[in-house]
mmCIF file of C-alpha atoms in Angstrom:
data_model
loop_
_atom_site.group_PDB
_atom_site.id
_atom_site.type_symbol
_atom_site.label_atom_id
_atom_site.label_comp_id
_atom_site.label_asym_id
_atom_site.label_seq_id
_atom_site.Cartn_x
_atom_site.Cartn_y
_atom_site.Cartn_z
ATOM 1 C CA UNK A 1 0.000 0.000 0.000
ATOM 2 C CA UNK A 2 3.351 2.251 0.769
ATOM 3 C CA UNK A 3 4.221 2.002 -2.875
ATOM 4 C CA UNK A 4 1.043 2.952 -4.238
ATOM 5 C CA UNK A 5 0.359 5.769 -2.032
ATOM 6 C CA UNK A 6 4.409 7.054 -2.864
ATOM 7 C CA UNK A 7 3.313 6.201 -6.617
ATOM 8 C CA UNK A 8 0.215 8.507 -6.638
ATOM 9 C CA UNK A 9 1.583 11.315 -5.045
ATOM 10 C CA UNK A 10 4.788 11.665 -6.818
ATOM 11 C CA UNK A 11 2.931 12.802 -10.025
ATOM 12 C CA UNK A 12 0.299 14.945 -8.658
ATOM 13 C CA UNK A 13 2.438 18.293 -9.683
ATOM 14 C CA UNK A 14 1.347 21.635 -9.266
ATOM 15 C CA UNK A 15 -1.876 22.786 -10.499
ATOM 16 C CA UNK A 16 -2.022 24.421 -14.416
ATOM 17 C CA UNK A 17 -3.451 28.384 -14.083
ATOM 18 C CA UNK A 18 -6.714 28.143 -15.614
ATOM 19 C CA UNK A 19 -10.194 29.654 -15.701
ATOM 20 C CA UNK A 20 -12.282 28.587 -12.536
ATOM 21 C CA UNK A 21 -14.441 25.692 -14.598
ATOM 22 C CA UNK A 22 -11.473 24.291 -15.664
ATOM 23 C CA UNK A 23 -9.059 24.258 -12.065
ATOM 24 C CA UNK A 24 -12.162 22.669 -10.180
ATOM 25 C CA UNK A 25 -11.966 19.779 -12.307
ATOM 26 C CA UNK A 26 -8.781 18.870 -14.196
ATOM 27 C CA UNK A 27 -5.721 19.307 -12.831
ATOM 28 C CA UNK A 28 -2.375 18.644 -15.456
ATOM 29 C CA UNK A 29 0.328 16.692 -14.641
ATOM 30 C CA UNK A 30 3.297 19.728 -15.418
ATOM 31 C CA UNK A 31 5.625 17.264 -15.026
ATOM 32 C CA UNK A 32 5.493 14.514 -17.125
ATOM 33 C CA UNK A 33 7.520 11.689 -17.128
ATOM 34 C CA UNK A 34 9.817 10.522 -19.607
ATOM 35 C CA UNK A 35 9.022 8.556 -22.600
ATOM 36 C CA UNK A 36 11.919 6.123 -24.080
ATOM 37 C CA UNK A 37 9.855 4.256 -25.931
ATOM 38 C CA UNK A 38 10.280 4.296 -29.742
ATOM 39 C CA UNK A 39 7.151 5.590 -31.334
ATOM 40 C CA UNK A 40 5.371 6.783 -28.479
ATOM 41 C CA UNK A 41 5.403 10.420 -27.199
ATOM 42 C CA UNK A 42 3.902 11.863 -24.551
ATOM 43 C CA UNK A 43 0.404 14.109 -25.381
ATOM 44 C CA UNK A 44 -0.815 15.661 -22.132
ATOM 45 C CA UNK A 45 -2.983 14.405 -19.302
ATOM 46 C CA UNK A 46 -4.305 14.870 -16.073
ATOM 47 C CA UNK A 47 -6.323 13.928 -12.556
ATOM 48 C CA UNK A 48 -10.136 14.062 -12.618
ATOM 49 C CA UNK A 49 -11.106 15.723 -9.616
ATOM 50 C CA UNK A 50 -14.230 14.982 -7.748
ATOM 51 C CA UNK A 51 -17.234 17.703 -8.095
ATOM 52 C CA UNK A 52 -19.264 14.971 -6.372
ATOM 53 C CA UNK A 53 -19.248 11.772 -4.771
ATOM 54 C CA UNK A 54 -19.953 9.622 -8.731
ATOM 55 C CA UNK A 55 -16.986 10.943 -10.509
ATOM 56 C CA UNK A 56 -14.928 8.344 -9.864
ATOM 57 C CA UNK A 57 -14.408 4.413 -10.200
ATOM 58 C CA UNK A 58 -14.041 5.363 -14.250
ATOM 59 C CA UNK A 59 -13.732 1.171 -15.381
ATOM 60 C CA UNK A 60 -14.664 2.302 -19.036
ATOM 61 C CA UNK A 61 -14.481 5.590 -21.443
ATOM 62 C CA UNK A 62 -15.244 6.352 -25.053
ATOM 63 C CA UNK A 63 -14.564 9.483 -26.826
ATOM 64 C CA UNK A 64 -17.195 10.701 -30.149
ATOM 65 C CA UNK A 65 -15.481 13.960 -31.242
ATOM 66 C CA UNK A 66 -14.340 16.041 -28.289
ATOM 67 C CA UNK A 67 -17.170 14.058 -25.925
ATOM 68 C CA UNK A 68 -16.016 11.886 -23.517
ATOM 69 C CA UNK A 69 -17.891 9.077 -21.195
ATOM 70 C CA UNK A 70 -16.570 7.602 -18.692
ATOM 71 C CA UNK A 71 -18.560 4.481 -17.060
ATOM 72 C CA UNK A 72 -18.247 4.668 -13.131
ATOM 73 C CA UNK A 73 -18.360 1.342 -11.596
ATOM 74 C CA UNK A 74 -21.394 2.148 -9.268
ATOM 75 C CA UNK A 75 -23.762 2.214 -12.769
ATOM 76 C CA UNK A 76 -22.784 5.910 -13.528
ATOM 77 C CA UNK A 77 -22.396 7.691 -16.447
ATOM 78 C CA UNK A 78 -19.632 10.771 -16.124
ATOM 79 C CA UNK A 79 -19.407 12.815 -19.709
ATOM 80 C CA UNK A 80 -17.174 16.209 -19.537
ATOM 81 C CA UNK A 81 -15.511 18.098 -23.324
ATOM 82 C CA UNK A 82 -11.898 16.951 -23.990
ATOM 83 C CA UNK A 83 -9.990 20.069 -24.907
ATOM 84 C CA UNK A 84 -6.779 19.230 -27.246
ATOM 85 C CA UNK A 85 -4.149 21.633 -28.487
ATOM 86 C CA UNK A 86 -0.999 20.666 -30.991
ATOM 87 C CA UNK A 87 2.250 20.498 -29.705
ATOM 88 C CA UNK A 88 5.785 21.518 -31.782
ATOM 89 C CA UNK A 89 5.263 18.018 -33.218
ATOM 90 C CA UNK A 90 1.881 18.690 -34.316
ATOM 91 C CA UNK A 91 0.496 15.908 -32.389
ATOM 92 C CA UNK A 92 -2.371 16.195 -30.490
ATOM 93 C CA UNK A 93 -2.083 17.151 -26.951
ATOM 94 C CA UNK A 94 -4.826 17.050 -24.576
ATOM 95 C CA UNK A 95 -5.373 19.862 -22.126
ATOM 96 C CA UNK A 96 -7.970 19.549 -19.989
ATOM 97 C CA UNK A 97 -11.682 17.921 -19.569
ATOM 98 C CA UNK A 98 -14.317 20.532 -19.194
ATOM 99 C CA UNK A 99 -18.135 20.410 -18.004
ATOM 100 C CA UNK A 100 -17.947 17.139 -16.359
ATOM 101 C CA UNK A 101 -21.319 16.234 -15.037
ATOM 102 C CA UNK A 102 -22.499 12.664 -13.545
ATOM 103 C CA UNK A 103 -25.730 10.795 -13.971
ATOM 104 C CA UNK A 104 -27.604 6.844 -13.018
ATOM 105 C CA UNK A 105 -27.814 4.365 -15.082
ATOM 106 C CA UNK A 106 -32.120 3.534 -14.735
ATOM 107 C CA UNK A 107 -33.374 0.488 -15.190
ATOM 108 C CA UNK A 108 -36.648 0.280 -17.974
ATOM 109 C CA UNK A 109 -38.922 1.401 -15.707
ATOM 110 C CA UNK A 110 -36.799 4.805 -14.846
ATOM 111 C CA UNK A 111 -35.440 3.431 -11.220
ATOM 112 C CA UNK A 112 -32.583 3.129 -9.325
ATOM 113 C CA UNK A 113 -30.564 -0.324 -10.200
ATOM 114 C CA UNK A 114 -30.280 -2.003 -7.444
ATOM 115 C CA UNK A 115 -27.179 -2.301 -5.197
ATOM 116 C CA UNK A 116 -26.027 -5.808 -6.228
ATOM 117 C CA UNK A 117 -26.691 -4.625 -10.033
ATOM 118 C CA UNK A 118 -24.457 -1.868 -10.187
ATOM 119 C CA UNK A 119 -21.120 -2.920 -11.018
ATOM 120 C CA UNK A 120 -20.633 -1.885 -14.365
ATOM 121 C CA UNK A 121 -16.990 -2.353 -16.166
ATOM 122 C CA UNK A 122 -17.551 -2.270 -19.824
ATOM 123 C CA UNK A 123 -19.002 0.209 -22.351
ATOM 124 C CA UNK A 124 -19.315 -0.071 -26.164
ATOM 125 C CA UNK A 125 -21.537 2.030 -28.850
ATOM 126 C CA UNK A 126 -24.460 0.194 -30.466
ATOM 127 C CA UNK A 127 -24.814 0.845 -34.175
ATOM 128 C CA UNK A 128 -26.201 3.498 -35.070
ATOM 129 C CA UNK A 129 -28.613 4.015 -32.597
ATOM 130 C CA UNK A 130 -27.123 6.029 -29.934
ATOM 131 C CA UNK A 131 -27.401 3.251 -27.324
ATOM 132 C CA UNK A 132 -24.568 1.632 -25.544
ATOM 133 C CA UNK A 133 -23.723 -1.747 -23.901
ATOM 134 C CA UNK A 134 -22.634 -2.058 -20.759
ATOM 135 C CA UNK A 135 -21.011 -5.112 -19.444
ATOM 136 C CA UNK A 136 -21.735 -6.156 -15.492
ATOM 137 C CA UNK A 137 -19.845 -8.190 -12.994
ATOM 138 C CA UNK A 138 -21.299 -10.106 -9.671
ATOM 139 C CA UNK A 139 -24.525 -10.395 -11.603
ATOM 140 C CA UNK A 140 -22.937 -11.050 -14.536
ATOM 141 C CA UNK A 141 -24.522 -9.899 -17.779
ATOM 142 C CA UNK A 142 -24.917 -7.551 -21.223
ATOM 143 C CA UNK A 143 -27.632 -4.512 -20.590
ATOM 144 C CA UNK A 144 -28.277 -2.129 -23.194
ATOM 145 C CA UNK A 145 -28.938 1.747 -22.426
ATOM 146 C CA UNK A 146 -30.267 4.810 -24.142
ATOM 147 C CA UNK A 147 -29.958 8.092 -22.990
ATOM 148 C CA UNK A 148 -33.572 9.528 -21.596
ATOM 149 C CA UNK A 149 -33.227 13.100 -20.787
ATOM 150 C CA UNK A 150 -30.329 13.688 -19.082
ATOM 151 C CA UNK A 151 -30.270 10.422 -17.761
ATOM 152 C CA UNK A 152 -29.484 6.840 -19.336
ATOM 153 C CA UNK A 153 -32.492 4.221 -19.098
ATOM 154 C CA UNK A 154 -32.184 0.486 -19.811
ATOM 155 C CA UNK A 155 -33.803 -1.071 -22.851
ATOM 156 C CA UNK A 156 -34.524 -4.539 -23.747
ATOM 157 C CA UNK A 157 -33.747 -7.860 -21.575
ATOM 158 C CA UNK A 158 -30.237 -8.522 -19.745
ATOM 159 C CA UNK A 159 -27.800 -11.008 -21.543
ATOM 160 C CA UNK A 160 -26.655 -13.379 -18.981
ATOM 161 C CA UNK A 161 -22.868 -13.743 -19.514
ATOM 162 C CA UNK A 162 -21.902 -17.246 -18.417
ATOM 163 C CA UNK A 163 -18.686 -17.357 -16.316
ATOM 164 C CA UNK A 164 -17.257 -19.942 -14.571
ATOM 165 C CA UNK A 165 -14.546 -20.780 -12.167
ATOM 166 C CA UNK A 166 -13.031 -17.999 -9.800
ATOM 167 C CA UNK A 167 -14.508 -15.346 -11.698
ATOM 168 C CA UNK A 168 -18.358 -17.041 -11.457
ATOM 169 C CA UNK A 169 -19.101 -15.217 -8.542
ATOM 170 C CA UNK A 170 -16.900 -11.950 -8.380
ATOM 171 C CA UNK A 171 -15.486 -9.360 -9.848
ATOM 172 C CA UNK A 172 -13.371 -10.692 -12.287
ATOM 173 C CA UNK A 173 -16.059 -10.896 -15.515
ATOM 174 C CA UNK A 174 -16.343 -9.229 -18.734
ATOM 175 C CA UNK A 175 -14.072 -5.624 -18.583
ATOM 176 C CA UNK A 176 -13.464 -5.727 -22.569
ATOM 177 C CA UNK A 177 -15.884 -4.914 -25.029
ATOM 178 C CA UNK A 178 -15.979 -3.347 -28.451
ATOM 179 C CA UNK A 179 -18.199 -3.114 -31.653
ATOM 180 C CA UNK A 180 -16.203 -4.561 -34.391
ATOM 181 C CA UNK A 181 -18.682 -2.231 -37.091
ATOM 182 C CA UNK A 182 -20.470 -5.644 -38.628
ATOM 183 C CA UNK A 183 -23.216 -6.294 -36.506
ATOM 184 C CA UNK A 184 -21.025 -7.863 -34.039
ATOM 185 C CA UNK A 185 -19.603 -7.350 -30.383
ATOM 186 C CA UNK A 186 -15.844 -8.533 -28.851
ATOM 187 C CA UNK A 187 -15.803 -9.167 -25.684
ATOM 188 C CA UNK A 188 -12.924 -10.534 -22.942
ATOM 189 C CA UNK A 189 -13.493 -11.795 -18.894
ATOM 190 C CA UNK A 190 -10.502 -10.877 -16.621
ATOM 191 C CA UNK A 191 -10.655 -14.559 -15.532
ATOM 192 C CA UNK A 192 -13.398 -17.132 -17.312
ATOM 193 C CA UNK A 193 -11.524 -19.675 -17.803
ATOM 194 C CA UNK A 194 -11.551 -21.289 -21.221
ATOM 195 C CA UNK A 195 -11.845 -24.739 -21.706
ATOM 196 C CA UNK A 196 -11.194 -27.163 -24.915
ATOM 197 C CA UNK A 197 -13.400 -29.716 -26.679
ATOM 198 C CA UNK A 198 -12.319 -31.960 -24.433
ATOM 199 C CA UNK A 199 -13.368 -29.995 -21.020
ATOM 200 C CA UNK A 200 -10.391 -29.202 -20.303
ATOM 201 C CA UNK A 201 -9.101 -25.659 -19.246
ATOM 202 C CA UNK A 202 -6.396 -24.205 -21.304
ATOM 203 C CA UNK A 203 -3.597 -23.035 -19.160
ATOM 204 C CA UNK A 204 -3.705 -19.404 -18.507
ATOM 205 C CA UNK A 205 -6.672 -18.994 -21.060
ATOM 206 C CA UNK A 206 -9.475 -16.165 -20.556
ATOM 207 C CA UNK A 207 -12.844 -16.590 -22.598
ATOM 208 C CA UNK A 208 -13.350 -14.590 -25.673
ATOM 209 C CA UNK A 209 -16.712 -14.204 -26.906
ATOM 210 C CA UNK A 210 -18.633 -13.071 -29.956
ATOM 211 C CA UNK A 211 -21.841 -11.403 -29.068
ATOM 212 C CA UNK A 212 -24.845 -10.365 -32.151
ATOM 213 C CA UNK A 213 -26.746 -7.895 -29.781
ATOM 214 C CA UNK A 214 -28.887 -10.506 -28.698
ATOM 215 C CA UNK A 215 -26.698 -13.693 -27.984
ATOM 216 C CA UNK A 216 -23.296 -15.206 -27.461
ATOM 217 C CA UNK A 217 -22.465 -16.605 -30.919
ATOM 218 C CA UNK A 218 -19.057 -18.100 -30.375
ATOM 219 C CA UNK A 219 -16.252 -18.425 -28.063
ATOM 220 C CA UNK A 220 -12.448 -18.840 -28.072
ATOM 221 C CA UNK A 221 -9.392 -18.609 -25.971
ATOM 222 C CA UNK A 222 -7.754 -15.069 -24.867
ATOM 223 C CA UNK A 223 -4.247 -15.730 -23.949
ATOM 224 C CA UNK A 224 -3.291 -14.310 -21.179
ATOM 225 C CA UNK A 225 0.709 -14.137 -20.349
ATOM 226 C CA UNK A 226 3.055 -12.711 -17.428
ATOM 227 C CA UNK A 227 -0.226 -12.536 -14.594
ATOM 228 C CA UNK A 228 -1.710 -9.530 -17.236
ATOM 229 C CA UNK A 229 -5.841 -9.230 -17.118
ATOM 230 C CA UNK A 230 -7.440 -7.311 -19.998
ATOM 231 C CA UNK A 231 -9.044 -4.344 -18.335
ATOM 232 C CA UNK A 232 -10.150 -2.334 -21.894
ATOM 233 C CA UNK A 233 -9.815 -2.239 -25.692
ATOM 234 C CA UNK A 234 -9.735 -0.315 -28.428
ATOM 235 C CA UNK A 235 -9.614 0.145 -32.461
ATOM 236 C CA UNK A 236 -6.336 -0.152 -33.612
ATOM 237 C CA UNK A 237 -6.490 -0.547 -37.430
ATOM 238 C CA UNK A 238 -8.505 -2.742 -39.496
ATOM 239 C CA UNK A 239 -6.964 -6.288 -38.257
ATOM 240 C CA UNK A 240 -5.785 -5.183 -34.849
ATOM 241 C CA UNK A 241 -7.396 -4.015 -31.216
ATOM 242 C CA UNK A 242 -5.710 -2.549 -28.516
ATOM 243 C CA UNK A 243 -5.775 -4.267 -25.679
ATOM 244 C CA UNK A 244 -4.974 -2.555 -22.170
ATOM 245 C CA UNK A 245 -3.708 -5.039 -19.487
ATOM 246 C CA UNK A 246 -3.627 -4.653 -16.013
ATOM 247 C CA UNK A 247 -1.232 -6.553 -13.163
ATOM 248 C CA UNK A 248 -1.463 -6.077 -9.401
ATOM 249 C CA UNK A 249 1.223 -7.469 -6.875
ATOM 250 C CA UNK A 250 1.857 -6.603 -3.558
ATOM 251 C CA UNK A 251 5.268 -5.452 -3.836
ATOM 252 C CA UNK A 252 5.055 -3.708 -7.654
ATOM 253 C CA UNK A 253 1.234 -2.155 -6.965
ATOM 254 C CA UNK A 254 0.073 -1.856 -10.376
ATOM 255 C CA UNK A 255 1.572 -2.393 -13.295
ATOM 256 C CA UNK A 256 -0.395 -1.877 -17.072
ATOM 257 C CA UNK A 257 0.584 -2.809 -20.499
ATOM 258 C CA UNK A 258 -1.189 -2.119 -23.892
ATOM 259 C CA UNK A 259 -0.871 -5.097 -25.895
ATOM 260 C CA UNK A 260 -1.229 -5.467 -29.802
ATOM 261 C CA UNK A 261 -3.897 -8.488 -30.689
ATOM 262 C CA UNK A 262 -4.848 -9.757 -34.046
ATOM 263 C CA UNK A 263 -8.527 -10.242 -34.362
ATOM 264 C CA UNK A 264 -9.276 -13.917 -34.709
ATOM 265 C CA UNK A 265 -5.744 -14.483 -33.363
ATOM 266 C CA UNK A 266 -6.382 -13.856 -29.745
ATOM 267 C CA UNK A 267 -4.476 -17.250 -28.684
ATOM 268 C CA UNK A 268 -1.272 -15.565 -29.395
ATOM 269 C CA UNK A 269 0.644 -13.027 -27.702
ATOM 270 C CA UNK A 270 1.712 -10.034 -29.881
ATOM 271 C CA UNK A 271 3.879 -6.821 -29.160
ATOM 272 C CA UNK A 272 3.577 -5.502 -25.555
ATOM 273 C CA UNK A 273 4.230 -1.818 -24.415
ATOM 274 C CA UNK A 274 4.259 -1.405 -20.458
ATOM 275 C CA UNK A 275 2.777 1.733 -19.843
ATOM 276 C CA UNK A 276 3.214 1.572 -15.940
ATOM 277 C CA UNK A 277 5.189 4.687 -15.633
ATOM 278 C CA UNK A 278 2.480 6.866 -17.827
ATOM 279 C CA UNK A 279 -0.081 5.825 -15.740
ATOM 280 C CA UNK A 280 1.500 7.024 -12.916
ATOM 281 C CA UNK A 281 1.412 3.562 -10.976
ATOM 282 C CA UNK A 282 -2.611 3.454 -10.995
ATOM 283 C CA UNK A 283 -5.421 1.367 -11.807
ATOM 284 C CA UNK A 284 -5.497 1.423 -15.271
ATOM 285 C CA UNK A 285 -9.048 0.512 -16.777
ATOM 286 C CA UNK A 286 -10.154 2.738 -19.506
ATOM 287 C CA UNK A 287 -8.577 3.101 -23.335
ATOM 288 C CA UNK A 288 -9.652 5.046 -26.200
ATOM 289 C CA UNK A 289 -7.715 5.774 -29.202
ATOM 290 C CA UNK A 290 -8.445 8.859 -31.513
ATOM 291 C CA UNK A 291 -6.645 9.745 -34.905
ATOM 292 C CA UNK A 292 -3.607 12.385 -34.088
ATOM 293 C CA UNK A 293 -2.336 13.428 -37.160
ATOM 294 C CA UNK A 294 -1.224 11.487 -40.284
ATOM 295 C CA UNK A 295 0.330 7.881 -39.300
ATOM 296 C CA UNK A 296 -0.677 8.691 -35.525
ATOM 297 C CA UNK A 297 -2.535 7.765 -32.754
ATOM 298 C CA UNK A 298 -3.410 9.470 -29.974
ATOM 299 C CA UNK A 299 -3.684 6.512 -27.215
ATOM 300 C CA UNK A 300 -6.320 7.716 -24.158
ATOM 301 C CA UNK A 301 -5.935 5.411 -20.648
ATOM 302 C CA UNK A 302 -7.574 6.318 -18.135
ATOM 303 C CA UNK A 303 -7.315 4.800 -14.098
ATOM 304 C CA UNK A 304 -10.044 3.685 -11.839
ATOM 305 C CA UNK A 305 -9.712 5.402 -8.424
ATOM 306 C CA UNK A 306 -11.858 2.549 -6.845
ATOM 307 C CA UNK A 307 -13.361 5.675 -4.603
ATOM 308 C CA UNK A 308 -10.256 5.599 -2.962
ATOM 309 C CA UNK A 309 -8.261 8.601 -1.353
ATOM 310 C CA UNK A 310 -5.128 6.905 -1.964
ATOM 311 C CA UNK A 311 -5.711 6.752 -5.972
ATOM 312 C CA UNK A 312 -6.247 8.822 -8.452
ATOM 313 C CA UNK A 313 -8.617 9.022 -11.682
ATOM 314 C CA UNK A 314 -5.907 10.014 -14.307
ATOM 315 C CA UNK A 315 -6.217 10.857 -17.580
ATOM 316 C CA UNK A 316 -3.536 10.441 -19.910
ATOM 317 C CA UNK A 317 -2.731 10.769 -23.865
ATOM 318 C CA UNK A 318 0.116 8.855 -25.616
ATOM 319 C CA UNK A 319 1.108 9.228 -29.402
ATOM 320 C CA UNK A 320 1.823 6.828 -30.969
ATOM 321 C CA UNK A 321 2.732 4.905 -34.656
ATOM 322 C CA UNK A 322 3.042 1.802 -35.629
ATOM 323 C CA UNK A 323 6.741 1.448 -35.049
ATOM 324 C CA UNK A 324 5.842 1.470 -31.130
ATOM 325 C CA UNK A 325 4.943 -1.758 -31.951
ATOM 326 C CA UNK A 326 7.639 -3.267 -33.958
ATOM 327 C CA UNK A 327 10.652 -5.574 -33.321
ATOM 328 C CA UNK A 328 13.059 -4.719 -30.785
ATOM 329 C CA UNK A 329 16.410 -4.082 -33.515
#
């Protein structure tokens, strides 16, 4: 716990001047640290502060334009502006999150989910609908949701999610979901273990499954490697998603990768890129990925505070091309 609480406050910084809107809600990190990676620069970032008690626990984001949502594990839905300048490099560089405001996620009827219903972790568009999935652990499940007013409502019937083993029960279900733009739905369990024809579970194996919008279609192995969970994913190109992994230990705290995975190739392990040191040593749950300028990504992770005072939501952008992900010369 010593670690993490040294981890989070050594990157705090001193405040960025701003207007009054901005200060009470972002603060920058004015000293960022160091990037030696090849192909990845740093782009800005910051802390979410609190303006009330549901901006926090972010365990999903995605980002339409300069709108962001961020999915707060206690069935909330925060949304706030990115604002993005260009550094000397031309890159984008984000600057702050404005008008961040917090609101339920209702059930059909227009209540309150109940208490053991609230944990939500994953969030993915719908097509072309303006609705959203959002993935659930303890009772684990698919619920779509609409925005009603200023508010989000549920629509349609729950997808049960079948996990089993350790994760059956807890907290370690689906995290990972993302509309692959035909009709179809990825989707990744921190721990489910996946088993072969035989019944047999494949050693250090997660569940992948394919999901229509109304069922689970297929399933296949996610390897995982090195004690890494998938925590969040994103679009990389047209065969690729971005994968964000996440690794706690008692004497490291928490470490996070983004890892490279072919689509339909998710047995294999591809290029890794630790990002623990841009994440400033946090819970690392959210990724987005927005186009930076020609051949370049800007690369979004966020952390999930837990509604803890010892961590921090963070906010952070990192550049980068293709060649982050190529073969060590």
């Amino acid at each position: 716990m010593a670690a993490l609480l040294l981890a989070a406050a050594g990157w705090h910084g001193d405040a960025k001047a701003g207007t009054e809107r901005d200060s009470t809600v972002f603060r920058q990190i004015t000293k960022p640290p160091v990037v030696t990676h090849k192909g990845v620069e740093w782009c800005g970032g910051g802390e979410i502060r609190r303006q009330d008690a549901r901006i926090g626990g972010i365990s999903d984001m995605q980002v339409e334009g300069n709108h962001w949502m961020g999915l707060a594990d206690r069935a909330e839905m925060v949304e706030g502006t990115l604002i993005f300048s260009r550094n000397k490099n031309k890159s984008l560089y984000l600057e702050d999150l404005s008008d961040v405001t917090a609101h339920d996620l209702l059930d059909a009827k227009g209540g309150k989910l109940a208490m053991r219903m609230r944990d939500s972790e994953g969030l993915a568009t719908a097509e072309q609908t303006g609705e959203y999935w959002v993935s659930f652990e303890r009772k684990h499940r698919l619920q779509r949701f609409e925005r009603n007013g200023e508010g989000w409502r549920a629509v349609g019937d729950a997808v049960p999610v079948p996990l089993n083993g350790k994760g059956q029960d807890g907290n370690l279900g689906i995290e990972t979901i993302i509309n692959l733009g035909d009709g179809t739905w990825w989707l990744v369990a921190e721990y489910a273990a996946y088993k072969d024809k035989g019944g047999n579970a494949v050693k250090d194996a997660s569940t992948l499954w394919i999901f229509d919008g109304k069922a689970l279609t297929e399933s296949r192995p996610y390897q995982e490697s090195e004690g890494f969970m998938p925590t969040s994913v994103a679009r990389w190109d047209e065969m690729h998603l971005l994968v964000l992994e996440r690794k706690l230990t008692l004497f490291e705290g928490f470490r996070s990768r983004l890892r490279l995975v072919e689509i339909g190739h998710e047995d294999v392990v591809g290029p890794v890129i630790e990002v623990t040191n841009y994440i400033m040593h946090d819970n690392a749950e959210d990724l987005a990925v927005l186009d930076s300028k020609e051949g370049e990504k800007m690369v979004l992770i966020g952390s999930d505070d837990n509604f803890q005072l010892w961590q921090s939501s963070w906010l952070v952008g990192l550049c980068m091309t293709d060649e982050a992900f190529a073969p060590a010369d």
